[in-house]
Amino acid sequence: MKKQNLNRNGYKSYKNKKKSKSFKVSTIIVFILSLACIITACILIFFWIYNNNKSEKIAEEITKITPIEEVKDNNNTELINPPEVNSQNDYWDFVKLPLINVDFSELLKRNSDTVGWINVNNTNINYPVVQTNNNDDYLHKAFDGSKNQAGWIFADYRNDMKNFDKNTIIYGHSRLNKTMFGSLFNVLNESWYSNKYNQIIRFSTPTENTMWQVFSVYKINLESYYLQVDFDNDSQYLEFLNTLKSRSKYNFNVSLNENDKIITLSTCSDAAGTGRIVLHAKLIKKETRN
């Protein structure tokens, strides 16, 4: 009996030691995995800050070397698809505002992909716009061509940036430090959209200076409908415009018809990329550059 008890006790002791060893191994594995996660997170944070700082410096340098001036209307100024003269429409107030004229000479020397400069009131959106033959390059590189996860502001490769299509689309990352299109979130705030003089976009290109009147702002799940650039007929296009207008968080009281051309700004609404913040505006004034 004593021998049997010893064997049982010995077995229990062995079993306890095995559990203890297994527990230690599990603890070490958990520690290593946790440490790896912390190191990875630190690396990601480091590069996030590094990319942000780098893109901010590039933007600051660009601003310093790029003359931008507000210009009065002249013989080259044209009102686009105006409503009735006596109508109560903000259009008539907006077209009195000055366009911006950007000197692209130095920008084009530094990056031949430059196609314009966009400015949105009461946001940080005041950047040169680039375009290449795809919609991927400037998701991961800055204006100077360097690799940068902050990317840059770029036009859809399908768009004609000289004549403008029915729907001209501009993209940018939504950065937490409000660079690129990070401040596009502002357009969903009542303090932004209820301010009448926020409701225009000024876009200068090497051939034209243009002004666009905002008619829709909204947040939506990931989709491609609002990114159409080609339409079979006027009826389809008008249906498209009315759909975009109906989505708006705010009624801008803007009239639309099949002769309008629009500009679309789009950015991610979350880190996972499952939603979008979108702004649409229609062309109301342009000026051919000398």
PDB file of C-alpha atoms in Angstrom:
ATOM      1  CA  MET A   1       0.000   0.000   0.000  1.00  0.00           C
ATOM      2  CA  LYS A   2       2.820   2.429   0.855  1.00  0.00           C
ATOM      3  CA  LYS A   3       4.483   1.715  -2.457  1.00  0.00           C
ATOM      4  CA  GLN A   4       1.212   2.378  -4.256  1.00  0.00           C
ATOM      5  CA  ASN A   5       0.780   5.719  -2.456  1.00  0.00           C
ATOM      6  CA  LEU A   6       4.274   6.747  -3.379  1.00  0.00           C
ATOM      7  CA  ASN A   7       3.605   5.933  -6.985  1.00  0.00           C
ATOM      8  CA  ARG A   8       0.386   7.924  -6.923  1.00  0.00           C
ATOM      9  CA  ASN A   9       2.102  10.865  -5.253  1.00  0.00           C
ATOM     10  CA  GLY A  10       4.972  10.623  -7.650  1.00  0.00           C
ATOM     11  CA  TYR A  11       2.566  10.637 -10.589  1.00  0.00           C
ATOM     12  CA  LYS A  12       0.795  13.686  -9.182  1.00  0.00           C
ATOM     13  CA  SER A  13       4.104  15.465  -8.696  1.00  0.00           C
ATOM     14  CA  TYR A  14       5.130  14.678 -12.265  1.00  0.00           C
ATOM     15  CA  LYS A  15       1.784  15.871 -13.572  1.00  0.00           C
ATOM     16  CA  ASN A  16       2.045  19.154 -11.614  1.00  0.00           C
ATOM     17  CA  LYS A  17       5.536  19.764 -12.935  1.00  0.00           C
ATOM     18  CA  LYS A  18       4.326  19.138 -16.488  1.00  0.00           C
ATOM     19  CA  LYS A  19       1.465  21.634 -16.006  1.00  0.00           C
ATOM     20  CA  SER A  20       3.863  24.170 -14.547  1.00  0.00           C
ATOM     21  CA  LYS A  21       6.237  23.782 -17.470  1.00  0.00           C
ATOM     22  CA  SER A  22       3.381  24.073 -19.962  1.00  0.00           C
ATOM     23  CA  PHE A  23       2.139  27.205 -18.189  1.00  0.00           C
ATOM     24  CA  LYS A  24       5.603  28.770 -18.363  1.00  0.00           C
ATOM     25  CA  VAL A  25       5.882  28.015 -22.098  1.00  0.00           C
ATOM     26  CA  SER A  26       2.437  29.511 -22.736  1.00  0.00           C
ATOM     27  CA  THR A  27       3.349  32.591 -20.710  1.00  0.00           C
ATOM     28  CA  ILE A  28       6.561  33.061 -22.684  1.00  0.00           C
ATOM     29  CA  ILE A  29       4.702  32.693 -26.004  1.00  0.00           C
ATOM     30  CA  VAL A  30       2.072  35.226 -24.940  1.00  0.00           C
ATOM     31  CA  PHE A  31       4.816  37.603 -23.793  1.00  0.00           C
ATOM     32  CA  ILE A  32       6.711  37.265 -27.078  1.00  0.00           C
ATOM     33  CA  LEU A  33       3.541  37.803 -29.137  1.00  0.00           C
ATOM     34  CA  SER A  34       2.558  40.812 -27.031  1.00  0.00           C
ATOM     35  CA  LEU A  35       6.046  42.259 -27.369  1.00  0.00           C
ATOM     36  CA  ALA A  36       5.935  41.708 -31.132  1.00  0.00           C
ATOM     37  CA  CYS A  37       2.574  43.503 -31.322  1.00  0.00           C
ATOM     38  CA  ILE A  38       3.926  46.430 -29.285  1.00  0.00           C
ATOM     39  CA  ILE A  39       7.051  46.682 -31.454  1.00  0.00           C
ATOM     40  CA  THR A  40       4.947  46.504 -34.629  1.00  0.00           C
ATOM     41  CA  ALA A  41       2.586  49.193 -33.313  1.00  0.00           C
ATOM     42  CA  CYS A  42       5.542  51.421 -32.409  1.00  0.00           C
ATOM     43  CA  ILE A  43       7.020  50.977 -35.893  1.00  0.00           C
ATOM     44  CA  LEU A  44       3.686  51.812 -37.530  1.00  0.00           C
ATOM     45  CA  ILE A  45       3.257  54.896 -35.330  1.00  0.00           C
ATOM     46  CA  PHE A  46       6.810  55.992 -36.112  1.00  0.00           C
ATOM     47  CA  PHE A  47       6.266  55.738 -39.874  1.00  0.00           C
ATOM     48  CA  TRP A  48       2.822  57.360 -39.588  1.00  0.00           C
ATOM     49  CA  ILE A  49       4.393  60.383 -37.859  1.00  0.00           C
ATOM     50  CA  TYR A  50       7.366  60.345 -40.228  1.00  0.00           C
ATOM     51  CA  ASN A  51       5.147  60.301 -43.330  1.00  0.00           C
ATOM     52  CA  ASN A  52       2.913  63.042 -41.931  1.00  0.00           C
ATOM     53  CA  ASN A  53       5.855  65.291 -41.095  1.00  0.00           C
ATOM     54  CA  LYS A  54       7.419  64.698 -44.482  1.00  0.00           C
ATOM     55  CA  SER A  55       4.216  65.464 -46.415  1.00  0.00           C
ATOM     56  CA  GLU A  56       3.649  68.594 -44.311  1.00  0.00           C
ATOM     57  CA  LYS A  57       7.147  69.831 -45.146  1.00  0.00           C
ATOM     58  CA  ILE A  58       6.577  69.145 -48.840  1.00  0.00           C
ATOM     59  CA  ALA A  59       3.283  71.075 -48.712  1.00  0.00           C
ATOM     60  CA  GLU A  60       4.916  73.994 -46.895  1.00  0.00           C
ATOM     61  CA  GLU A  61       7.719  74.161 -49.460  1.00  0.00           C
ATOM     62  CA  ILE A  62       5.213  74.014 -52.328  1.00  0.00           C
ATOM     63  CA  THR A  63       3.237  76.901 -50.829  1.00  0.00           C
ATOM     64  CA  LYS A  64       6.400  78.995 -50.597  1.00  0.00           C
ATOM     65  CA  ILE A  65       7.362  78.495 -54.236  1.00  0.00           C
ATOM     66  CA  THR A  66       3.851  78.833 -55.711  1.00  0.00           C
ATOM     67  CA  PRO A  67       2.425  82.326 -56.306  1.00  0.00           C
ATOM     68  CA  ILE A  68      -1.377  82.308 -55.885  1.00  0.00           C
ATOM     69  CA  GLU A  69      -3.514  85.390 -56.418  1.00  0.00           C
ATOM     70  CA  GLU A  70      -7.194  86.202 -56.454  1.00  0.00           C
ATOM     71  CA  VAL A  71      -8.231  87.676 -59.789  1.00  0.00           C
ATOM     72  CA  LYS A  72     -11.106  89.871 -60.875  1.00  0.00           C
ATOM     73  CA  ASP A  73     -13.362  88.952 -63.765  1.00  0.00           C
ATOM     74  CA  ASN A  74     -12.206  89.982 -67.219  1.00  0.00           C
ATOM     75  CA  ASN A  75     -13.103  89.470 -70.871  1.00  0.00           C
ATOM     76  CA  ASN A  76     -12.145  85.801 -70.577  1.00  0.00           C
ATOM     77  CA  THR A  77     -14.538  85.162 -67.692  1.00  0.00           C
ATOM     78  CA  GLU A  78     -17.586  83.059 -68.501  1.00  0.00           C
ATOM     79  CA  LEU A  79     -20.613  82.191 -66.359  1.00  0.00           C
ATOM     80  CA  ILE A  80     -21.565  78.548 -66.749  1.00  0.00           C
ATOM     81  CA  ASN A  81     -25.157  77.375 -67.125  1.00  0.00           C
ATOM     82  CA  PRO A  82     -26.685  80.200 -65.063  1.00  0.00           C
ATOM     83  CA  PRO A  83     -30.223  80.072 -63.627  1.00  0.00           C
ATOM     84  CA  GLU A  84     -32.755  82.815 -64.336  1.00  0.00           C
ATOM     85  CA  VAL A  85     -31.314  86.233 -63.563  1.00  0.00           C
ATOM     86  CA  ASN A  86     -34.098  87.180 -61.155  1.00  0.00           C
ATOM     87  CA  SER A  87     -34.132  83.845 -59.320  1.00  0.00           C
ATOM     88  CA  GLN A  88     -33.290  83.687 -55.604  1.00  0.00           C
ATOM     89  CA  ASN A  89     -30.199  81.578 -56.072  1.00  0.00           C
ATOM     90  CA  ASP A  90     -26.832  81.812 -54.309  1.00  0.00           C
ATOM     91  CA  TYR A  91     -25.269  81.279 -57.717  1.00  0.00           C
ATOM     92  CA  TRP A  92     -25.512  85.020 -58.376  1.00  0.00           C
ATOM     93  CA  ASP A  93     -23.647  85.851 -55.167  1.00  0.00           C
ATOM     94  CA  PHE A  94     -20.952  83.249 -55.717  1.00  0.00           C
ATOM     95  CA  VAL A  95     -20.087  84.283 -59.271  1.00  0.00           C
ATOM     96  CA  LYS A  96     -19.198  87.724 -57.914  1.00  0.00           C
ATOM     97  CA  LEU A  97     -16.391  86.172 -55.859  1.00  0.00           C
ATOM     98  CA  PRO A  98     -12.848  86.154 -57.264  1.00  0.00           C
ATOM     99  CA  LEU A  99     -11.233  83.127 -58.848  1.00  0.00           C
ATOM    100  CA  ILE A 100      -7.725  82.040 -57.900  1.00  0.00           C
ATOM    101  CA  ASN A 101      -4.880  82.119 -60.390  1.00  0.00           C
ATOM    102  CA  VAL A 102      -1.955  79.790 -59.663  1.00  0.00           C
ATOM    103  CA  ASP A 103       1.501  80.067 -61.194  1.00  0.00           C
ATOM    104  CA  PHE A 104       2.279  76.469 -62.230  1.00  0.00           C
ATOM    105  CA  SER A 105       5.729  77.077 -63.695  1.00  0.00           C
ATOM    106  CA  GLU A 106       7.748  75.828 -60.708  1.00  0.00           C
ATOM    107  CA  LEU A 107       5.246  73.082 -59.850  1.00  0.00           C
ATOM    108  CA  LEU A 108       5.465  71.604 -63.349  1.00  0.00           C
ATOM    109  CA  LYS A 109       9.253  71.665 -63.196  1.00  0.00           C
ATOM    110  CA  ARG A 110       9.155  69.636 -59.997  1.00  0.00           C
ATOM    111  CA  ASN A 111       6.375  67.295 -61.072  1.00  0.00           C
ATOM    112  CA  SER A 112       5.067  67.059 -64.626  1.00  0.00           C
ATOM    113  CA  ASP A 113       2.001  65.159 -63.314  1.00  0.00           C
ATOM    114  CA  THR A 114       0.623  68.447 -61.935  1.00  0.00           C
ATOM    115  CA  VAL A 115      -2.801  69.237 -63.433  1.00  0.00           C
ATOM    116  CA  GLY A 116      -4.291  71.811 -61.056  1.00  0.00           C
ATOM    117  CA  TRP A 117      -4.602  73.410 -57.646  1.00  0.00           C
ATOM    118  CA  ILE A 118      -7.658  72.963 -55.415  1.00  0.00           C
ATOM    119  CA  ASN A 119      -8.858  75.223 -52.612  1.00  0.00           C
ATOM    120  CA  VAL A 120     -11.797  74.557 -50.255  1.00  0.00           C
ATOM    121  CA  ASN A 121     -12.745  77.273 -47.766  1.00  0.00           C
ATOM    122  CA  ASN A 122     -12.411  76.532 -44.029  1.00  0.00           C
ATOM    123  CA  THR A 123     -10.588  73.253 -44.562  1.00  0.00           C
ATOM    124  CA  ASN A 124      -6.887  72.479 -44.950  1.00  0.00           C
ATOM    125  CA  ILE A 125      -7.473  71.578 -48.596  1.00  0.00           C
ATOM    126  CA  ASN A 126      -5.154  73.880 -50.502  1.00  0.00           C
ATOM    127  CA  TYR A 127      -2.927  71.664 -52.633  1.00  0.00           C
ATOM    128  CA  PRO A 128      -1.656  71.021 -56.109  1.00  0.00           C
ATOM    129  CA  VAL A 129      -3.481  68.142 -57.799  1.00  0.00           C
ATOM    130  CA  VAL A 130      -1.651  65.475 -59.788  1.00  0.00           C
ATOM    131  CA  GLN A 131      -2.796  62.877 -62.293  1.00  0.00           C
ATOM    132  CA  THR A 132      -1.206  59.825 -63.854  1.00  0.00           C
ATOM    133  CA  ASN A 133      -2.419  56.821 -65.862  1.00  0.00           C
ATOM    134  CA  ASN A 134      -3.796  54.982 -62.830  1.00  0.00           C
ATOM    135  CA  ASN A 135      -5.419  55.603 -59.441  1.00  0.00           C
ATOM    136  CA  ASP A 136      -2.778  53.761 -57.407  1.00  0.00           C
ATOM    137  CA  ASP A 137       0.525  55.641 -57.665  1.00  0.00           C
ATOM    138  CA  TYR A 138      -0.387  58.657 -55.549  1.00  0.00           C
ATOM    139  CA  LEU A 139      -1.989  56.556 -52.850  1.00  0.00           C
ATOM    140  CA  HIS A 140       1.546  55.729 -51.748  1.00  0.00           C
ATOM    141  CA  LYS A 141       3.795  58.544 -52.898  1.00  0.00           C
ATOM    142  CA  ALA A 142       4.067  62.270 -52.284  1.00  0.00           C
ATOM    143  CA  PHE A 143       4.207  65.174 -54.718  1.00  0.00           C
ATOM    144  CA  ASP A 144       7.995  64.899 -54.974  1.00  0.00           C
ATOM    145  CA  GLY A 145       7.754  61.220 -55.982  1.00  0.00           C
ATOM    146  CA  SER A 146       9.041  59.833 -52.682  1.00  0.00           C
ATOM    147  CA  LYS A 147       7.324  56.863 -51.053  1.00  0.00           C
ATOM    148  CA  ASN A 148       4.811  58.114 -48.514  1.00  0.00           C
ATOM    149  CA  GLN A 149       1.713  56.441 -47.101  1.00  0.00           C
ATOM    150  CA  ALA A 150       0.094  59.876 -46.789  1.00  0.00           C
ATOM    151  CA  GLY A 151      -0.014  59.920 -50.592  1.00  0.00           C
ATOM    152  CA  TRP A 152      -1.123  63.073 -52.418  1.00  0.00           C
ATOM    153  CA  ILE A 153      -4.209  64.729 -53.879  1.00  0.00           C
ATOM    154  CA  PHE A 154      -4.867  63.237 -57.313  1.00  0.00           C
ATOM    155  CA  ALA A 155      -7.421  63.286 -60.129  1.00  0.00           C
ATOM    156  CA  ASP A 156      -9.049  60.162 -61.491  1.00  0.00           C
ATOM    157  CA  TYR A 157      -6.996  58.871 -64.426  1.00  0.00           C
ATOM    158  CA  ARG A 158     -10.171  58.670 -66.559  1.00  0.00           C
ATOM    159  CA  ASN A 159     -10.795  62.421 -66.397  1.00  0.00           C
ATOM    160  CA  ASP A 160      -9.879  65.051 -68.977  1.00  0.00           C
ATOM    161  CA  MET A 161      -8.415  67.820 -66.822  1.00  0.00           C
ATOM    162  CA  LYS A 162      -8.359  70.365 -69.626  1.00  0.00           C
ATOM    163  CA  ASN A 163     -11.967  70.177 -70.804  1.00  0.00           C
ATOM    164  CA  PHE A 164     -13.527  68.543 -67.718  1.00  0.00           C
ATOM    165  CA  ASP A 165     -15.925  65.613 -67.973  1.00  0.00           C
ATOM    166  CA  LYS A 166     -19.473  65.410 -66.693  1.00  0.00           C
ATOM    167  CA  ASN A 167     -17.960  64.214 -63.395  1.00  0.00           C
ATOM    168  CA  THR A 168     -14.386  65.196 -62.488  1.00  0.00           C
ATOM    169  CA  ILE A 169     -13.160  63.209 -59.479  1.00  0.00           C
ATOM    170  CA  ILE A 170     -10.439  64.179 -57.002  1.00  0.00           C
ATOM    171  CA  TYR A 171      -9.143  61.763 -54.341  1.00  0.00           C
ATOM    172  CA  GLY A 172      -7.020  62.094 -51.210  1.00  0.00           C
ATOM    173  CA  HIS A 173      -6.243  60.133 -48.059  1.00  0.00           C
ATOM    174  CA  SER A 174      -8.051  61.122 -44.871  1.00  0.00           C
ATOM    175  CA  ARG A 175      -5.108  61.750 -42.526  1.00  0.00           C
ATOM    176  CA  LEU A 176      -5.725  62.086 -38.796  1.00  0.00           C
ATOM    177  CA  ASN A 177      -3.560  65.209 -38.646  1.00  0.00           C
ATOM    178  CA  LYS A 178      -5.998  66.840 -41.113  1.00  0.00           C
ATOM    179  CA  THR A 179      -3.536  66.928 -44.028  1.00  0.00           C
ATOM    180  CA  MET A 180      -4.485  65.823 -47.547  1.00  0.00           C
ATOM    181  CA  PHE A 181      -8.277  65.244 -47.404  1.00  0.00           C
ATOM    182  CA  GLY A 182      -8.286  64.724 -43.618  1.00  0.00           C
ATOM    183  CA  SER A 183     -10.226  67.961 -43.141  1.00  0.00           C
ATOM    184  CA  LEU A 184     -12.911  66.986 -45.678  1.00  0.00           C
ATOM    185  CA  PHE A 185     -14.787  65.767 -42.572  1.00  0.00           C
ATOM    186  CA  ASN A 186     -15.447  69.481 -41.901  1.00  0.00           C
ATOM    187  CA  VAL A 187     -18.048  69.591 -44.665  1.00  0.00           C
ATOM    188  CA  LEU A 188     -20.375  67.364 -42.620  1.00  0.00           C
ATOM    189  CA  ASN A 189     -20.414  69.833 -39.722  1.00  0.00           C
ATOM    190  CA  GLU A 190     -23.285  72.297 -39.539  1.00  0.00           C
ATOM    191  CA  SER A 191     -20.851  75.101 -38.795  1.00  0.00           C
ATOM    192  CA  TRP A 192     -19.266  74.446 -42.210  1.00  0.00           C
ATOM    193  CA  TYR A 193     -22.190  73.783 -44.538  1.00  0.00           C
ATOM    194  CA  SER A 194     -24.434  76.459 -43.014  1.00  0.00           C
ATOM    195  CA  ASN A 195     -21.788  79.108 -43.774  1.00  0.00           C
ATOM    196  CA  LYS A 196     -22.698  80.327 -47.235  1.00  0.00           C
ATOM    197  CA  TYR A 197     -19.173  81.294 -48.225  1.00  0.00           C
ATOM    198  CA  ASN A 198     -17.830  77.822 -47.588  1.00  0.00           C
ATOM    199  CA  GLN A 199     -20.034  76.531 -50.368  1.00  0.00           C
ATOM    200  CA  ILE A 200     -17.634  77.071 -53.258  1.00  0.00           C
ATOM    201  CA  ILE A 201     -14.550  75.280 -54.523  1.00  0.00           C
ATOM    202  CA  ARG A 202     -11.912  77.104 -56.497  1.00  0.00           C
ATOM    203  CA  PHE A 203      -9.839  75.043 -58.880  1.00  0.00           C
ATOM    204  CA  SER A 204      -7.058  76.481 -61.015  1.00  0.00           C
ATOM    205  CA  THR A 205      -5.390  74.606 -63.886  1.00  0.00           C
ATOM    206  CA  PRO A 206      -2.629  75.642 -66.292  1.00  0.00           C
ATOM    207  CA  THR A 207      -5.319  76.499 -68.878  1.00  0.00           C
ATOM    208  CA  GLU A 208      -8.316  77.696 -66.798  1.00  0.00           C
ATOM    209  CA  ASN A 209      -9.376  79.136 -63.460  1.00  0.00           C
ATOM    210  CA  THR A 210     -12.703  77.732 -62.305  1.00  0.00           C
ATOM    211  CA  MET A 211     -15.303  78.007 -59.536  1.00  0.00           C
ATOM    212  CA  TRP A 212     -17.723  75.289 -58.407  1.00  0.00           C
ATOM    213  CA  GLN A 213     -20.859  75.565 -56.246  1.00  0.00           C
ATOM    214  CA  VAL A 214     -21.363  72.832 -53.632  1.00  0.00           C
ATOM    215  CA  PHE A 215     -24.682  70.985 -53.891  1.00  0.00           C
ATOM    216  CA  SER A 216     -24.178  67.792 -51.869  1.00  0.00           C
ATOM    217  CA  VAL A 217     -22.149  66.492 -48.902  1.00  0.00           C
ATOM    218  CA  TYR A 218     -22.590  63.085 -47.305  1.00  0.00           C
ATOM    219  CA  LYS A 219     -21.073  59.961 -45.784  1.00  0.00           C
ATOM    220  CA  ILE A 220     -21.738  56.623 -47.465  1.00  0.00           C
ATOM    221  CA  ASN A 221     -20.595  53.006 -47.452  1.00  0.00           C
ATOM    222  CA  LEU A 222     -17.982  51.995 -50.006  1.00  0.00           C
ATOM    223  CA  GLU A 223     -19.474  52.027 -53.523  1.00  0.00           C
ATOM    224  CA  SER A 224     -18.666  53.063 -57.078  1.00  0.00           C
ATOM    225  CA  TYR A 225     -21.933  54.694 -58.200  1.00  0.00           C
ATOM    226  CA  TYR A 226     -20.882  58.282 -57.510  1.00  0.00           C
ATOM    227  CA  LEU A 227     -17.591  57.669 -59.341  1.00  0.00           C
ATOM    228  CA  GLN A 228     -19.153  57.344 -62.793  1.00  0.00           C
ATOM    229  CA  VAL A 229     -17.607  59.548 -65.488  1.00  0.00           C
ATOM    230  CA  ASP A 230     -19.421  58.282 -68.593  1.00  0.00           C
ATOM    231  CA  PHE A 231     -23.167  58.355 -69.206  1.00  0.00           C
ATOM    232  CA  ASP A 232     -25.264  56.869 -72.001  1.00  0.00           C
ATOM    233  CA  ASN A 233     -27.587  59.848 -72.330  1.00  0.00           C
ATOM    234  CA  ASP A 234     -28.819  63.040 -70.659  1.00  0.00           C
ATOM    235  CA  SER A 235     -31.619  61.242 -68.827  1.00  0.00           C
ATOM    236  CA  GLN A 236     -29.172  58.884 -67.152  1.00  0.00           C
ATOM    237  CA  TYR A 237     -26.915  61.768 -66.199  1.00  0.00           C
ATOM    238  CA  LEU A 238     -29.780  63.811 -64.770  1.00  0.00           C
ATOM    239  CA  GLU A 239     -30.899  60.823 -62.713  1.00  0.00           C
ATOM    240  CA  PHE A 240     -27.316  60.527 -61.465  1.00  0.00           C
ATOM    241  CA  LEU A 241     -27.229  64.206 -60.441  1.00  0.00           C
ATOM    242  CA  ASN A 242     -30.563  63.996 -58.635  1.00  0.00           C
ATOM    243  CA  THR A 243     -29.421  60.906 -56.749  1.00  0.00           C
ATOM    244  CA  LEU A 244     -26.262  62.675 -55.547  1.00  0.00           C
ATOM    245  CA  LYS A 245     -28.300  65.715 -54.544  1.00  0.00           C
ATOM    246  CA  SER A 246     -30.830  63.606 -52.607  1.00  0.00           C
ATOM    247  CA  ARG A 247     -28.047  62.063 -50.534  1.00  0.00           C
ATOM    248  CA  SER A 248     -26.885  65.399 -49.138  1.00  0.00           C
ATOM    249  CA  LYS A 249     -26.885  65.983 -45.406  1.00  0.00           C
ATOM    250  CA  TYR A 250     -27.884  69.584 -46.117  1.00  0.00           C
ATOM    251  CA  ASN A 251     -30.154  71.130 -48.728  1.00  0.00           C
ATOM    252  CA  PHE A 252     -28.008  73.667 -50.584  1.00  0.00           C
ATOM    253  CA  ASN A 253     -30.965  74.628 -52.777  1.00  0.00           C
ATOM    254  CA  VAL A 254     -28.951  74.271 -55.973  1.00  0.00           C
ATOM    255  CA  SER A 255     -30.663  73.667 -59.296  1.00  0.00           C
ATOM    256  CA  LEU A 256     -29.136  71.026 -61.556  1.00  0.00           C
ATOM    257  CA  ASN A 257     -29.667  70.009 -65.155  1.00  0.00           C
ATOM    258  CA  GLU A 258     -28.093  67.858 -67.844  1.00  0.00           C
ATOM    259  CA  ASN A 259     -25.833  70.705 -69.003  1.00  0.00           C
ATOM    260  CA  ASP A 260     -24.003  70.947 -65.677  1.00  0.00           C
ATOM    261  CA  LYS A 261     -20.505  69.631 -65.094  1.00  0.00           C
ATOM    262  CA  ILE A 262     -19.573  68.584 -61.557  1.00  0.00           C
ATOM    263  CA  ILE A 263     -16.504  67.991 -59.434  1.00  0.00           C
ATOM    264  CA  THR A 264     -16.410  65.229 -56.810  1.00  0.00           C
ATOM    265  CA  LEU A 265     -14.095  65.084 -53.780  1.00  0.00           C
ATOM    266  CA  SER A 266     -13.786  61.679 -52.130  1.00  0.00           C
ATOM    267  CA  THR A 267     -11.915  60.315 -49.106  1.00  0.00           C
ATOM    268  CA  CYS A 268     -12.163  57.422 -46.635  1.00  0.00           C
ATOM    269  CA  SER A 269     -14.393  57.935 -43.594  1.00  0.00           C
ATOM    270  CA  ASP A 270     -12.659  55.296 -41.449  1.00  0.00           C
ATOM    271  CA  ALA A 271      -9.333  53.524 -41.050  1.00  0.00           C
ATOM    272  CA  ALA A 272     -10.715  50.281 -42.495  1.00  0.00           C
ATOM    273  CA  GLY A 273     -11.698  52.031 -45.716  1.00  0.00           C
ATOM    274  CA  THR A 274     -15.283  50.788 -45.579  1.00  0.00           C
ATOM    275  CA  GLY A 275     -16.908  54.207 -45.952  1.00  0.00           C
ATOM    276  CA  ARG A 276     -16.451  57.471 -47.828  1.00  0.00           C
ATOM    277  CA  ILE A 277     -16.884  61.198 -47.194  1.00  0.00           C
ATOM    278  CA  VAL A 278     -18.056  62.803 -50.436  1.00  0.00           C
ATOM    279  CA  LEU A 279     -18.595  66.363 -51.687  1.00  0.00           C
ATOM    280  CA  HIS A 280     -20.097  67.358 -55.035  1.00  0.00           C
ATOM    281  CA  ALA A 281     -20.115  70.818 -56.634  1.00  0.00           C
ATOM    282  CA  LYS A 282     -21.164  72.114 -60.048  1.00  0.00           C
ATOM    283  CA  LEU A 283     -19.158  74.384 -62.356  1.00  0.00           C
ATOM    284  CA  ILE A 284     -20.494  77.958 -62.270  1.00  0.00           C
ATOM    285  CA  LYS A 285     -17.665  80.163 -63.555  1.00  0.00           C
ATOM    286  CA  LYS A 286     -14.468  79.806 -65.542  1.00  0.00           C
ATOM    287  CA  GLU A 287     -11.780  81.984 -67.025  1.00  0.00           C
ATOM    288  CA  THR A 288      -9.463  80.984 -69.829  1.00  0.00           C
ATOM    289  CA  ARG A 289      -5.879  81.824 -68.927  1.00  0.00           C
ATOM    290  CA  ASN A 290      -3.736  83.893 -71.236  1.00  0.00           C
TER     291      ASN A 290
END
